[in-house]
C-alpha positions as a printed Julia matrix, in Angstrom:
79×3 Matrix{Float64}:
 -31.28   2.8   -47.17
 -27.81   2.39  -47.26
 -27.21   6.04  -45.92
 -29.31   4.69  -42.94
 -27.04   1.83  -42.57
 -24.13   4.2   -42.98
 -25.46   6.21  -40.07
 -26.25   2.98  -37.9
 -22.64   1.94  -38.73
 -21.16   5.48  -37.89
 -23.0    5.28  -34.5
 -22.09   1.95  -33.6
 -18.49   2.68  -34.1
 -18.7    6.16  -32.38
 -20.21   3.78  -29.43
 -17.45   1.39  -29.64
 -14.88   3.83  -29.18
 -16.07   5.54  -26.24
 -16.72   1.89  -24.58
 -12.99   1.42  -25.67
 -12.1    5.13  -24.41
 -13.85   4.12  -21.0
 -12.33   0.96  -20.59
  -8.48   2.31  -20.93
  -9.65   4.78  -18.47
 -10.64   2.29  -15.88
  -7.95   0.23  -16.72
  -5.52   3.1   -16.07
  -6.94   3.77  -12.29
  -6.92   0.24  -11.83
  -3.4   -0.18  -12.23
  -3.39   3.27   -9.7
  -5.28   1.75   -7.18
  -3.04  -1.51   -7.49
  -0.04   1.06   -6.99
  -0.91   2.65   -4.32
  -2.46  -0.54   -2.62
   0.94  -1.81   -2.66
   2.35   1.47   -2.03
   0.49   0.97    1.6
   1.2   -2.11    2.38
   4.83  -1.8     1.74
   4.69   1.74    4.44
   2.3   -0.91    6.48
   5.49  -3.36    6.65
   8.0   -0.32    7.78
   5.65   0.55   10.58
   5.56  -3.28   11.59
   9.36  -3.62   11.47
   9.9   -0.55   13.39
   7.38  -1.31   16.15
   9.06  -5.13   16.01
  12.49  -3.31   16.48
  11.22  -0.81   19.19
   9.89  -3.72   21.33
  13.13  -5.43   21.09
  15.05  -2.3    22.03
  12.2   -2.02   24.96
  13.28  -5.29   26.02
  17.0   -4.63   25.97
  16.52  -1.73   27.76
  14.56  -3.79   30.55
  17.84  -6.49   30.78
  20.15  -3.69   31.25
  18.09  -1.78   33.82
  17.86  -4.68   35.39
  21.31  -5.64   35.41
  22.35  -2.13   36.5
  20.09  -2.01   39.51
  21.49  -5.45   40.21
  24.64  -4.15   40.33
  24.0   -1.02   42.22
  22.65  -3.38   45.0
  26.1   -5.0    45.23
  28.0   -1.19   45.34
  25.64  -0.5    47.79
  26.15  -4.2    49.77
  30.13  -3.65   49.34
  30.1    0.06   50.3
């Protein structure tokens, strides 16, 4: 009897450690995941900045287009 419960013991433990084993594991690609969740949003926030800064050098552009065919109107009025 007591080499049974030695067994049962054994078995249980052997259990235990591969429940522990499998939990570090999922742990580990947890913390992965989290990584390379942030990992995108952070490359998600350089593409919004850029487009942000694109559309306001769009909109300069525009102004100074404008201005300049202003201006060539004048030349042309003057000349």
């Amino acid at each position: 009897m007591t080499k049974q419960t030695v067994e049962v013991f054994t078995s249980v433990t052997d259990a235990v450690n591969r429940m522990v084993l499998n939990i570090q594991q999922i742990s580990l690609n947890a913390n992965q995941q989290s990584t390379a969740v942030q990992q995108i949003l952070q490359a998600m926030n350089a593409l919004n900045s850029s487009a942000r800064e694109t559309a306001i050098g769009i909109s300069q552009t525009r102004v100074s287009t404008h201005q300049l065919n202003d201006a060539a109107s004048t030349l042309q009025s003057v000349v």
